[in-house]
Structures are given as structure tokens and as C-alpha cells.
XYZ file of C-alpha atoms in Angstrom:
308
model
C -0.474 -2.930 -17.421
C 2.375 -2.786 -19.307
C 4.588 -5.809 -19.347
C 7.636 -3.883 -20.219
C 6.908 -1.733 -17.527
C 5.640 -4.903 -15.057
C 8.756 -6.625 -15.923
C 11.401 -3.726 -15.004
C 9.622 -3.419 -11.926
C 10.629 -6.395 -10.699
C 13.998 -6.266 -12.308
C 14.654 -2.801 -9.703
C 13.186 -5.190 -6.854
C 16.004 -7.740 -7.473
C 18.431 -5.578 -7.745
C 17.569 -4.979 -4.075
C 18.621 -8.341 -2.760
C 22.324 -10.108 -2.350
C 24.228 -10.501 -5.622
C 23.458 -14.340 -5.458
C 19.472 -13.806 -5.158
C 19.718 -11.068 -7.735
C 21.106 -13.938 -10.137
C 18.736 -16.403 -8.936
C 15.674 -14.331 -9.060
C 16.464 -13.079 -12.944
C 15.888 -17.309 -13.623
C 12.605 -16.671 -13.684
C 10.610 -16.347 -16.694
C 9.350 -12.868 -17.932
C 5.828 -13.816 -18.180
C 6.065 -14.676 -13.926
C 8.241 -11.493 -13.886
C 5.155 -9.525 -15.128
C 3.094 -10.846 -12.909
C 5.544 -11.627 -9.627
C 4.314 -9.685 -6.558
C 7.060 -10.144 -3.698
C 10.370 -11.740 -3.665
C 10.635 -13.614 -0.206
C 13.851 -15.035 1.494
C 13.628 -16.427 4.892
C 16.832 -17.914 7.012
C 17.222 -21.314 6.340
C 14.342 -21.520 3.645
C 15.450 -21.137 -0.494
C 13.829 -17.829 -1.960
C 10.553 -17.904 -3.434
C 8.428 -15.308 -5.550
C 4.619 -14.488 -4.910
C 2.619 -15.591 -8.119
C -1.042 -14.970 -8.242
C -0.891 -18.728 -7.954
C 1.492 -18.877 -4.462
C 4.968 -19.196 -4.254
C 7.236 -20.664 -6.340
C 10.676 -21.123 -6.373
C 13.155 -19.290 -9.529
C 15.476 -21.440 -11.473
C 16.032 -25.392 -10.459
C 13.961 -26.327 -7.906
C 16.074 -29.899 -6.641
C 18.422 -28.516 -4.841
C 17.677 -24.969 -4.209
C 20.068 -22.605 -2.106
C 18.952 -21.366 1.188
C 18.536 -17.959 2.726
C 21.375 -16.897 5.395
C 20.563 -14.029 8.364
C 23.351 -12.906 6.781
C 21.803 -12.786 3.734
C 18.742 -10.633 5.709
C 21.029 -8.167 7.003
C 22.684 -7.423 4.257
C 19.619 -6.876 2.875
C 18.472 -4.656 5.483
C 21.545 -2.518 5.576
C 21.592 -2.046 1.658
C 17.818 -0.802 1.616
C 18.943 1.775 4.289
C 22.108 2.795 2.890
C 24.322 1.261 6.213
C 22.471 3.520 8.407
C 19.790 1.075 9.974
C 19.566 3.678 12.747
C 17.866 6.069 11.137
C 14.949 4.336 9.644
C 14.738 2.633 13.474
C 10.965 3.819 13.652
C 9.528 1.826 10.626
C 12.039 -0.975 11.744
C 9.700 -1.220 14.498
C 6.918 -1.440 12.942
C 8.074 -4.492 10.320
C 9.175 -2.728 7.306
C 11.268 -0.709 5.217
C 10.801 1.429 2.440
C 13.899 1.048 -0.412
C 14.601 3.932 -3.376
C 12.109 3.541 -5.874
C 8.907 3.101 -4.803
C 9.152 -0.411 -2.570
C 8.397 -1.633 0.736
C 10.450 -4.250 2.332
C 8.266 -5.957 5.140
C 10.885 -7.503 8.115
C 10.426 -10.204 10.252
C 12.751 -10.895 13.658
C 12.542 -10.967 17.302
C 11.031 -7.921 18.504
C 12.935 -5.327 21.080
C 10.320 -4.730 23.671
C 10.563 -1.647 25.948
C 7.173 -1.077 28.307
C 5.606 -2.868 25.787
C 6.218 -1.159 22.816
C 8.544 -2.787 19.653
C 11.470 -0.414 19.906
C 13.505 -2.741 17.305
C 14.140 -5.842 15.508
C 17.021 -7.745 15.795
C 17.904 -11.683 14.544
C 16.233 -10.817 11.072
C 14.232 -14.084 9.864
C 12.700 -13.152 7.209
C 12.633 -10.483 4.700
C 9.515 -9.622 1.832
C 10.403 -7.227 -0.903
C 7.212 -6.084 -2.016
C 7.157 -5.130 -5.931
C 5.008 -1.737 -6.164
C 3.630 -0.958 -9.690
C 1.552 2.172 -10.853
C -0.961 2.384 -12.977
C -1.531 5.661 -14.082
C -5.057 6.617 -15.540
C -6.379 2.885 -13.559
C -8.945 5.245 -11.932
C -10.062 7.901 -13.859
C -13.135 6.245 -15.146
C -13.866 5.612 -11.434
C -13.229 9.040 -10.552
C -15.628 10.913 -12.505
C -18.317 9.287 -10.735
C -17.256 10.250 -7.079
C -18.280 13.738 -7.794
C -21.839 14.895 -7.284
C -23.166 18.418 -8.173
C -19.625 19.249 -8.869
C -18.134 18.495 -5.579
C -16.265 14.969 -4.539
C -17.977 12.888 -2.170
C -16.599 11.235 0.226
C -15.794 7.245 -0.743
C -14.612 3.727 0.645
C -13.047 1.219 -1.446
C -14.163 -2.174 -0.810
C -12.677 -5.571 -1.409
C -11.115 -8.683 -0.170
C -7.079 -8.804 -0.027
C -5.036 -8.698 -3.153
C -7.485 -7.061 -5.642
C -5.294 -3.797 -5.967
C -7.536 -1.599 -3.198
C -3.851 0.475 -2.496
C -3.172 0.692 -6.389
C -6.802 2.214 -6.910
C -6.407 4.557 -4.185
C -3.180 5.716 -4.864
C -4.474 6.465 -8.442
C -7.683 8.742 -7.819
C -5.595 10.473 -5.134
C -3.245 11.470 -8.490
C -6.328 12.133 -10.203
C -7.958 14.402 -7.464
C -4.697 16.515 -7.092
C -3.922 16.606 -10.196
C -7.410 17.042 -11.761
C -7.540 14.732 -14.590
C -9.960 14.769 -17.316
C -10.782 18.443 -16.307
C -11.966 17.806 -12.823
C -11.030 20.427 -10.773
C -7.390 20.363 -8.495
C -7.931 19.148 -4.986
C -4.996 19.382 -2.318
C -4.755 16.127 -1.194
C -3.190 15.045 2.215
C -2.424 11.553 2.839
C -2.234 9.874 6.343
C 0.377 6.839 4.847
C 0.622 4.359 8.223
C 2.203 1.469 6.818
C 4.071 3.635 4.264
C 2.707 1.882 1.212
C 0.530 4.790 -0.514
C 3.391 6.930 -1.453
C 6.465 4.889 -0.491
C 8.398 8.199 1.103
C 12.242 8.113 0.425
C 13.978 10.874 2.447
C 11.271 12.625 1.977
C 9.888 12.313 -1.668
C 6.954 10.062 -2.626
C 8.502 7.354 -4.926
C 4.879 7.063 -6.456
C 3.156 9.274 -8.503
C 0.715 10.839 -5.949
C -0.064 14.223 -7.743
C 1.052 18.073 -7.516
C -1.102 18.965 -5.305
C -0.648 16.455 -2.510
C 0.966 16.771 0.951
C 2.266 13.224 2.799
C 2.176 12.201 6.231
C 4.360 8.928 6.840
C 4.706 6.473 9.061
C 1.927 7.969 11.353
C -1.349 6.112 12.770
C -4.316 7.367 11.187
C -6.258 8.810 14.140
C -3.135 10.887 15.303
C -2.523 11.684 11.457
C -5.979 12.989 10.245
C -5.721 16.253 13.162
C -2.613 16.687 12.351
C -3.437 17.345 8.592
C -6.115 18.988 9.489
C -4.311 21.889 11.115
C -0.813 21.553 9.161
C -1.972 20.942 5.433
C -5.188 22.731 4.726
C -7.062 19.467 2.916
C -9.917 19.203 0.756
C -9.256 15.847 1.006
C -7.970 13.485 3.356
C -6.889 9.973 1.891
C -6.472 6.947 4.352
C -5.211 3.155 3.936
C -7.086 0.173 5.466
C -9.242 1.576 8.150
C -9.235 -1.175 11.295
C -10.112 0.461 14.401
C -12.288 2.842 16.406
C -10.190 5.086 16.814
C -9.696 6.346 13.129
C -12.997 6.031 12.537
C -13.880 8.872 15.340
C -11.201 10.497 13.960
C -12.288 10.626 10.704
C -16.032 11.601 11.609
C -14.587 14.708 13.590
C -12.853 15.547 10.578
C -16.044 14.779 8.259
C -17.385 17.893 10.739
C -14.814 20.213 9.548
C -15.868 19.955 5.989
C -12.973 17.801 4.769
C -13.870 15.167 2.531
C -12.450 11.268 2.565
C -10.949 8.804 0.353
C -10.058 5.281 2.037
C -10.338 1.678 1.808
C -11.493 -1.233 3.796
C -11.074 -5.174 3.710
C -14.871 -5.969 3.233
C -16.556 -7.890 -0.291
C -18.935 -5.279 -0.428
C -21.409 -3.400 1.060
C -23.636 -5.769 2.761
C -20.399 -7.259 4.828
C -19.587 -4.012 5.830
C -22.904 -3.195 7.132
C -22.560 -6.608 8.937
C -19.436 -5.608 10.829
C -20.480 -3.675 14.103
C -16.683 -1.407 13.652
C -18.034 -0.714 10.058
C -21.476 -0.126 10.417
C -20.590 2.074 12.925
C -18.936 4.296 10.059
C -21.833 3.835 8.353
C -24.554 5.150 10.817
C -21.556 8.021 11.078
C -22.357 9.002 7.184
C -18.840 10.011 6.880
C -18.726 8.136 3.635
C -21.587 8.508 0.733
C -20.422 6.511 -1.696
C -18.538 2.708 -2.604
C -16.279 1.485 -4.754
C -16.274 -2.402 -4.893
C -13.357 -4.130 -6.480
C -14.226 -7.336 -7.874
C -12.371 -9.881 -10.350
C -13.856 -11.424 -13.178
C -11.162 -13.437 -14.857
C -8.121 -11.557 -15.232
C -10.003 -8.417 -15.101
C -10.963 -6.216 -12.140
C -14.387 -4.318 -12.018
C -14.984 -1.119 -10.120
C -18.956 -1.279 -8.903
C -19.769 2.553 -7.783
C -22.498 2.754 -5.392
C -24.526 5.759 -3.613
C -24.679 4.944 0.186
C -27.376 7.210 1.090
């Protein structure tokens, strides 16, 4: 990645935050700016970025400021523009999603109605999470999801933190798009947690291809249906699959003809087989092929694997 590029990124983060964290979070230096992940503040707590080491703290670290609710709010309110009321349904489910491609994860005491999280209020903690693209990451990888012409079906593997989201994001770009003269695919995305294409009033803040049509904020096994009779998709593309329910949803779908790209918190194929949810999807044959992620040094690998 560029470290221009990895460096403004997290300049547009700060820029996010208070005037007094802004200032505070520029202390750092520009090699931990490259490589800085989230910018955390929690009430009562100084602020801290997310190195691939942990968390350190920008600037002098004896007698560091601390983090205000009031600091939170206004936090809060900026990212929605004052009008906290309208982006009330990701509010309930922890985060936010701020101009320019980033997701702000909240933390506070929930507002329970009939046991559902209608709200937050008394905002504890806020995590600004610094999304950066890397166009053309996956289109090594992508040329060998096809077979006979046609894109297969494919789960990308890994633990947390090896950039399963970044790949994903990237070979849904690729399919719509059709890079490297594969053909155009429309694309439909089923973006739960709102971290694939980072919608802003309704415009992906990420680069997620011509041809692709976004459904936010929506649980995948409600989602995939809906796509399925709204968008037209060649391909569906799905983030961290947890329960039964997508997966029945997704092997309905698989019936239809549609074809899926998702990911999965597993090392590799052998855990996944271990895992009675995921095995299930495996006896299903929804997927036929793996991508797993795996770091050697500084470098990521991407091992492609037929699954039968």
C-alpha cells in the first residue's frame, strides 16, 4: 500500500474527532500513521491508536489528557451531521458510518424495548475505524475463482485482522467491474455491519464497482431474498457468515443459480470442516472453492483451494 495514501487516510479519520484529539492524534509519527488502524477514545481513559502491535498512546505519554462523554457526543453528532435521529437504526446496532469511507463503532448503555436495542445513550466509548482500499489487492486471486469460464462460488478464510473485508471488497470491484478482461458481473452486496461499502446517504464511500447494487444495514438471511428478487445478481457477496440462518439462506439462493462470495473467521479449511455451523455449509456445497489468508512476515498470502 501506498504510504502517502495510508497516511492521508488516517489524516481524514482525525479530522473526525474533537479539535483537541485531532491535534493530539497528528503527534504521532507517519510511519504509525501508515500503519494505525483505529483511533479509540473512551470517557475517562486518554486516546489511544490501534498499531499492529496494540495500542499506544500519540504524543507524551506522562500525563496524557482524558476522554470526556462530551468529547463522545460531540463526536457522534459531527459524524451524523447534528441529526443523530436519523442514523438511529445503525445507532442500535453499535456503529456509525462517517463521509468518506469509515465506520465509527459506539459503545453506551443500550435502550431496550421488548428486548430489542432501540438506542444508545451515555456514550462510553467511541472507535473510529480507518478504512483503506487497495485497488488491484485481488486480481491475481480472482482469476483463479473462475472455472470453465464461469465464477465459482468462494469463502475467504482467516483468523481476525488479516484484511478478509479488504480482499472481499476488492474481487467484488473486480467481478463488477471485470478486470483483466474477465467478464462484468452485477454484483449485489448484503453489507450487515456496513463495513463492505461504507454507504453515506446512499453512495458507497468504497470503490465497489459499476456494476454493483448495495444492501445496508440489513441481516444477511433477510438480505440475500431480498436481492434475489430486487437486484437480479449473478453474484451475491456476504461479510462474516455466523449463523444458521444465513447459511440456509444462502443454500436456497445457491438453488436459484446465484453464485457467492463471502468470508468466514476460520485458519483454514480443516477448522472449518471442524465446526458443526461450517461443515454444515460444507455438506451444503454452496461454496466450491477457498481462499486462505495467511501472513508471512509483513506479507499476506492468498492459498486458493478446490473444495470438491
Amino acid at each position: 500500500m501506498d504510504e502517502s495514501y495510508a497516511i492521508r487516510r488516517y489524516e481524514q479519520a482525525a479530522a473526525l474527532l474533537p479539535l483537541r484529539w485531532q491535534q493530539q492524534a497528528r503527534q504521532l509519527a507517519p510511519g504509525q500513521m501508515a500503519l494505525a488502524e483505529e483511533l479509540r477514545l473512551r470517557a475517562g481513559r486518554p486516546m489511544t491508536v490501534l498499531l499492529p502491535e496494540g495500542e499506544v498512546v500519540p504524543g507524551r505519554s506522562d500525563l496524557p489528557p482524558t476522554v470526556t462523554q462530551s468529547d463522545l457526543e460531540q463526536l457522534c453528532d459531527a459524524v451524523t451531521d447534528y441529526s443523530r435521529y436519523a442514523a438511529g437504526e445503525t445507532l442500535s446496532r453499535g456503529y456509525l458510518t462517517a463521509r468518506g469511507g469509515f465506520r465509527v463503532g459506539v459503545c453506551g448503555t443500550a435502550v431496550l424495548r421488548e428486548g430489542v436495542n432501540t438506542n444508545l445513550r451515555d456514550i462510553s466509548s467511541v472507535t473510529v475505524r480507518i478504512g483503506r482500499e487497495q485497488p488491484g489487492l485481488g486480481d491475481e486471486v480472482l482469476s483463479q475463482l473462475f472455472r470453465d469460464g464461469q465464477f465459482r462460488s468462494t469463502v475467504l478464510l482467516s483468523p481476525p485482522g488479516l484484511g478478509k473485508t479488504t480482499l472481499l471488497r476488492d474481487l467484488i470491484r473486480g467481478l463488477s467491474d471485470g478486470v483483466g478482461g474477465l467478464p462484468e458481473h452485477r454484483v449485489s452486496v448484503v453489507d450487515e455491519r456496513g463495513e463492505i461499502a461504507v454507504m453515506y446517504q446512499g453512495v458507497p464511500q468504497m470503490a465497489v464497482g459499476r456494476h454493483t447494487d448495495v444492501l445496508d444495514a440489513c441481516p444477511k438471511a433477510v438480505g440475500i431474498p431480498i436481492l434475489l428478487r430486487a437486484a437480479n445478481p449473478q453474484v451475491i457477496a456476504v461479510d462474516e457468515i455466523t449463523v444458521r440462518e444465513d447459511i440456509a439462506a444462502m443454500a436456497a439462493a445457491a438453488h436459484c443459480g446465484v453464485r457467492f462470495l463471502a468470508t468466514i473467521h476460520a485458519d483454514g479449511r480443516q477448522e472449518l470442516g471442524r465446526k458443526p455451523l461450517f461443515s454444515q455449509l460444507l455438506k451444503a456445497r454452496v461454496f466450491e472453492k477457498a481462499v486462505t489468508i495467511r501472513r508471512e512476515g509483513e506479507q499476506r498470502q492468498y492459498i486458493v483451494e478446490e473444495l470438491w
